[in-house]
Short mmCIF file of C-alpha atoms in Angstrom, two decimals:
data_model
loop_
_atom_site.label_atom_id
_atom_site.label_comp_id
_atom_site.label_asym_id
_atom_site.label_seq_id
_atom_site.Cartn_x
_atom_site.Cartn_y
_atom_site.Cartn_z
CA MET A 1 59.01 54.95 35.14
CA ASP A 2 62.30 56.97 35.50
CA ILE A 3 62.22 60.37 33.64
CA ALA A 4 65.65 59.93 32.37
CA LEU A 5 64.86 56.51 31.01
CA GLY A 6 61.71 57.96 29.38
CA LEU A 7 63.63 60.75 27.71
CA ALA A 8 66.35 58.42 26.49
CA LEU A 9 63.89 55.88 25.10
CA GLY A 10 62.02 58.61 23.45
CA LEU A 11 65.41 60.08 21.91
CA GLY A 12 66.42 56.83 20.79
CA THR A 13 63.21 55.93 19.13
CA GLY A 14 62.85 59.30 17.52
CA LEU A 15 66.45 59.02 16.03
CA VAL A 16 65.70 55.74 14.55
CA GLY A 17 62.27 56.88 13.46
CA GLY A 18 63.43 59.90 11.50
CA LEU A 19 66.26 58.04 9.95
CA MET A 20 64.34 54.97 9.06
CA GLY A 21 60.84 56.71 8.32
CA LEU A 22 59.27 55.07 11.27
CA GLY A 23 56.91 56.60 13.63
CA GLY A 24 58.96 54.64 16.30
CA GLY A 25 56.34 52.12 17.38
CA THR A 26 58.20 49.20 16.11
CA LEU A 27 60.82 50.02 18.65
CA LEU A 28 58.67 51.67 21.27
CA VAL A 29 56.10 48.77 21.63
CA PRO A 30 58.64 46.05 22.46
CA ALA A 31 60.72 48.38 24.69
CA LEU A 32 57.63 49.36 26.78
CA VAL A 33 56.70 45.66 27.03
CA LEU A 34 60.18 44.42 27.71
CA LEU A 35 61.84 47.14 29.48
CA VAL A 36 59.21 48.98 31.40
CA GLY A 37 56.83 45.88 31.89
CA LEU A 38 53.56 47.47 30.42
CA ASP A 39 50.97 45.03 29.17
CA GLN A 40 50.87 44.80 25.24
CA HIS A 41 47.45 46.78 24.94
CA LEU A 42 48.70 49.70 26.99
CA ALA A 43 52.06 49.72 25.30
CA GLN A 44 50.29 49.81 22.11
CA GLY A 45 48.07 52.90 23.04
CA VAL A 46 51.02 54.72 24.53
CA SER A 47 53.26 54.01 21.50
CA LEU A 48 50.68 55.35 19.15
CA ALA A 49 50.26 58.53 21.07
CA VAL A 50 53.97 59.01 20.98
CA VAL A 51 54.13 58.13 17.20
CA ALA A 52 51.41 60.68 16.24
CA ILE A 53 53.61 63.44 17.68
CA THR A 54 57.04 62.15 16.51
CA SER A 55 55.78 61.41 13.05
CA LEU A 56 54.34 64.98 12.66
CA VAL A 57 57.59 66.56 13.48
CA GLY A 58 59.46 64.03 11.32
CA ALA A 59 57.17 64.53 8.28
CA ILE A 60 57.66 68.31 8.48
CA THR A 61 61.40 67.91 8.84
CA HIS A 62 61.46 65.32 5.67
CA HIS A 63 59.16 67.73 3.79
CA ARG A 64 61.40 70.59 4.26
CA GLN A 65 64.42 68.65 3.02
CA GLY A 66 62.40 67.43 -0.15
CA THR A 67 62.11 63.73 0.82
CA VAL A 68 58.20 63.53 0.92
CA ARG A 69 56.11 62.52 -2.13
CA LEU A 70 52.79 64.25 -1.43
CA GLN A 71 51.13 62.49 -4.33
CA THR A 72 52.01 59.10 -2.89
CA VAL A 73 50.59 60.15 0.42
CA ALA A 74 47.42 61.18 -1.24
CA TRP A 75 46.73 57.75 -2.50
CA VAL A 76 48.09 55.62 0.33
CA ALA A 77 46.85 57.45 3.32
CA PRO A 78 42.90 57.18 2.83
CA GLY A 79 42.95 53.36 2.69
CA ALA A 80 45.39 53.20 5.50
CA VAL A 81 43.57 55.45 7.79
CA ALA A 82 40.15 53.46 7.15
CA CYS A 83 41.94 50.19 7.64
CA GLY A 84 43.80 51.53 10.74
CA PHE A 85 40.33 51.99 12.44
CA LEU A 86 39.33 48.50 11.58
CA GLY A 87 42.74 47.08 12.71
CA ALA A 88 42.44 48.99 16.01
CA SER A 89 38.89 47.70 16.63
CA LEU A 90 40.00 44.01 15.85
CA ALA A 91 43.06 44.38 18.12
CA THR A 92 40.95 44.85 21.26
CA GLY A 93 39.25 41.50 20.71
CA LEU A 94 42.69 39.63 20.27
CA ASP A 95 44.95 38.14 22.93
CA GLY A 96 48.22 40.08 23.40
CA ALA A 97 50.41 36.82 22.69
CA VAL A 98 48.44 36.64 19.32
CA LEU A 99 49.22 40.29 18.63
CA SER A 100 52.83 39.79 19.18
CA LYS A 101 53.00 36.95 16.82
CA ILE A 102 51.30 38.84 14.04
CA PHE A 103 53.49 41.75 14.64
CA GLY A 104 56.64 39.36 14.33
CA ALA A 105 55.44 37.43 11.27
CA MET A 106 54.60 40.54 9.43
CA LEU A 107 58.06 42.13 10.06
CA LEU A 108 59.81 38.92 9.01
CA VAL A 109 57.91 39.02 5.49
CA MET A 110 58.96 42.76 5.19
CA SER A 111 62.62 42.12 6.04
CA GLY A 112 62.83 39.56 3.36
CA LEU A 113 61.47 41.99 0.78
CA LEU A 114 64.10 44.62 1.67
CA LEU A 115 66.97 42.30 1.90
CA ALA A 116 66.04 40.59 -1.39
CA GLY A 117 65.68 43.41 -4.04
CA LYS A 118 68.05 46.31 -4.94
CA PRO A 119 67.21 49.87 -4.06
CA ALA A 120 66.42 52.57 -6.49
CA GLU A 121 68.19 55.97 -5.81
CA MET B 1 43.08 66.58 -7.99
CA LYS B 2 46.17 67.90 -9.76
CA GLY B 3 44.66 70.54 -11.95
CA GLY B 4 47.35 72.88 -13.11
CA SER B 5 47.72 76.07 -11.09
CA ALA B 6 47.14 79.43 -12.98
CA GLY B 7 50.68 80.29 -13.39
CA SER B 8 51.98 76.83 -14.33
CA GLU B 9 53.63 76.27 -17.78
CA ALA B 10 52.97 72.66 -17.91
CA PRO B 11 50.09 71.70 -20.04
CA GLU B 12 46.79 70.77 -18.20
CA GLY B 13 46.48 67.23 -17.04
CA ARG B 14 50.12 66.31 -17.83
CA ARG B 15 51.53 63.53 -15.62
CA THR B 16 54.28 64.88 -13.41
CA ASP B 17 57.28 62.80 -12.58
CA GLN B 18 56.62 62.91 -8.81
CA GLY B 19 54.77 59.92 -7.22
CA ILE B 20 52.03 57.81 -8.70
CA GLY B 21 49.54 58.87 -11.31
CA ARG B 22 48.40 55.97 -13.49
CA PRO B 23 45.33 53.90 -12.49
CA ARG B 24 47.25 50.75 -11.80
CA GLU B 25 49.67 52.57 -9.54
CA ILE B 26 46.82 54.32 -7.80
CA GLY B 27 45.05 50.95 -7.06
CA CYS B 28 48.35 49.74 -5.95
CA GLY B 29 48.80 52.71 -3.65
CA VAL B 30 45.14 52.10 -2.18
CA LEU B 31 45.99 48.50 -1.54
CA VAL B 32 49.26 49.26 0.20
CA GLY B 33 47.60 51.71 2.43
CA ALA B 34 44.83 49.16 3.34
CA LEU B 35 47.47 46.62 4.21
CA ASP B 36 49.45 48.98 6.17
CA GLY B 37 46.49 50.50 7.98
CA LEU B 38 45.29 47.08 9.01
CA PHE B 39 48.59 46.00 10.52
CA SER B 40 49.10 49.54 12.09
CA GLY B 41 45.80 49.38 13.94
CA LEU B 42 46.15 45.73 14.88
CA THR B 43 49.58 46.27 16.34
CA GLY B 44 49.65 49.85 17.58
CA VAL B 45 52.46 50.91 15.53
CA GLY B 46 52.36 53.74 12.89
CA GLY B 47 52.87 51.25 10.19
CA GLY B 48 56.42 52.39 9.02
CA ALA B 49 57.89 48.97 9.22
CA VAL B 50 55.37 47.82 6.68
CA LEU B 51 55.00 51.05 4.73
CA VAL B 52 58.69 51.50 3.71
CA PRO B 53 59.23 48.10 2.27
CA LEU B 54 55.85 48.23 0.44
CA LEU B 55 56.58 51.75 -0.97
CA VAL B 56 59.97 50.75 -2.33
CA THR B 57 58.93 47.44 -3.76
CA ALA B 58 55.16 47.70 -4.87
CA LEU B 59 55.20 51.52 -5.71
CA LYS B 60 58.84 51.91 -6.63
CA VAL B 61 59.35 55.00 -4.64
CA PRO B 62 63.11 55.73 -4.33
CA GLN B 63 64.62 54.65 -1.02
CA HIS B 64 65.25 58.11 0.56
CA HIS B 65 61.80 59.33 -0.60
CA ALA B 66 60.15 56.32 0.87
CA HIS B 67 61.32 56.92 4.31
CA GLY B 68 60.15 60.55 4.27
CA THR B 69 56.84 59.68 2.59
CA SER B 70 56.25 56.93 5.18
CA LEU B 71 56.47 59.46 8.14
CA ALA B 72 53.90 61.63 6.33
CA ILE B 73 51.57 58.74 5.98
CA ILE B 74 52.10 57.60 9.58
CA VAL B 75 51.13 61.12 11.00
CA LEU B 76 47.54 60.52 9.66
CA ILE B 77 47.24 56.71 10.65
CA ALA B 78 48.57 57.41 14.18
CA ALA B 79 46.25 60.42 14.61
CA ALA B 80 43.11 58.40 13.72
CA GLY B 81 44.32 55.43 15.85
CA VAL B 82 44.96 57.45 19.07
CA PRO B 83 41.27 58.04 19.86
CA VAL B 84 40.36 54.48 19.52
CA TYR B 85 42.84 53.43 22.19
CA ALA B 86 42.05 56.47 24.30
CA THR B 87 38.44 55.74 24.52
CA GLN B 88 39.35 52.17 25.94
CA GLY B 89 41.61 53.87 28.48
CA ALA B 90 44.68 52.24 26.93
CA VAL B 91 46.79 55.55 26.81
CA ASN B 92 48.92 56.69 29.65
CA TRP B 93 49.15 60.36 28.68
CA ALA B 94 51.88 61.35 31.12
CA LEU B 95 54.17 58.53 29.97
CA ALA B 96 53.39 59.45 26.41
CA ALA B 97 54.37 63.16 26.79
CA GLN B 98 57.58 62.13 28.61
CA LEU B 99 58.58 59.75 25.56
CA ALA B 100 57.41 62.49 23.17
CA MET B 101 59.76 65.04 24.46
CA GLY B 102 62.72 62.90 23.74
CA SER B 103 61.58 61.52 20.39
CA MET B 104 60.61 64.94 18.83
CA VAL B 105 64.41 65.84 19.03
CA GLY B 106 65.51 62.56 17.87
CA VAL B 107 63.16 62.40 14.90
CA VAL B 108 64.66 65.59 13.50
CA LEU B 109 68.24 64.47 13.97
CA GLY B 110 67.41 61.14 12.32
CA ALA B 111 65.91 62.75 9.31
CA LYS B 112 68.90 64.87 8.72
CA LEU B 113 71.24 61.90 9.31
CA MET B 114 69.17 60.05 6.58
CA LEU B 115 70.24 62.20 3.74
CA ARG B 116 73.99 61.34 4.23
CA VAL B 117 73.29 57.55 4.27
CA PRO B 118 73.49 55.74 0.73
CA ALA B 119 70.13 54.19 -0.42
CA VAL B 120 71.59 50.57 -0.38
CA VAL B 121 72.63 50.91 3.25
CA LEU B 122 69.26 52.34 4.29
CA ARG B 123 67.39 49.35 2.57
CA ARG B 124 69.64 46.72 4.06
CA GLY B 125 69.94 48.35 7.41
CA PHE B 126 66.09 48.45 7.54
CA GLY B 127 65.72 44.96 6.51
CA VAL B 128 68.28 43.67 9.29
CA PHE B 129 66.42 45.79 11.77
CA LEU B 130 63.13 44.47 10.94
CA LEU B 131 64.48 40.88 10.95
CA LEU B 132 65.84 41.34 14.49
CA ILE B 133 62.75 42.63 15.86
CA ALA B 134 60.75 39.88 14.13
CA VAL B 135 62.97 37.28 15.63
CA LYS B 136 62.64 38.87 18.99
CA MET B 137 58.73 39.17 18.91
CA LEU B 138 58.31 35.52 17.58
CA ALA B 139 60.78 34.01 20.13
CA GLY B 140 59.68 36.15 23.09
#
């Protein structure tokens, strides 16, 4: 892949990631599959490595500006990490097309949640 | 886990306003984490797409804090997931490094930009963003 494209793709996903509180994988996985032509599994692996680094830098920035609730992190993270292992192990046994559909369906439900209710400040 | 520090003026065990503290909220937090982790591991994303909506709806975290808190949780999920993919040879490190160089700059800019965006715009914008990706993935 072209270096300029890689940097631009990274900058774009990072910007949206920091703004939206995402690691950037939601953008990066489709971009790597559709733009770069990686296969779904490799795209997910590369994406997760980038997400780990991006989110670390992003979390530090957010913590400094006071927009991280450490107590919430403490209660949510352990279950997330444990089930993350489970999910990653399950993913290797699933077909790429099925993974894409799970991904799409889950995001559809989440967008409904956000578009329906009103935000708290 | 939140025993008062020696110099603290707050009475021991007093519930702080920050985050979740009651058993029901803690249970909810663990469930949200489990659901998010499963999705994250399955799809190779950090889980923020699921985490932010669940933080603001199920756990009632204010919008701006949800986005920052989400990133802090993602760090841990992604760090745990990478070795799983790496042992299967599903990580191209050179490509990842190249992408990360751009994303590290972007994420700092994005976080600072977020402070200037009203909560309702953040929430609706995020909803539309997820909807677009969902349609793309389901149609593709």
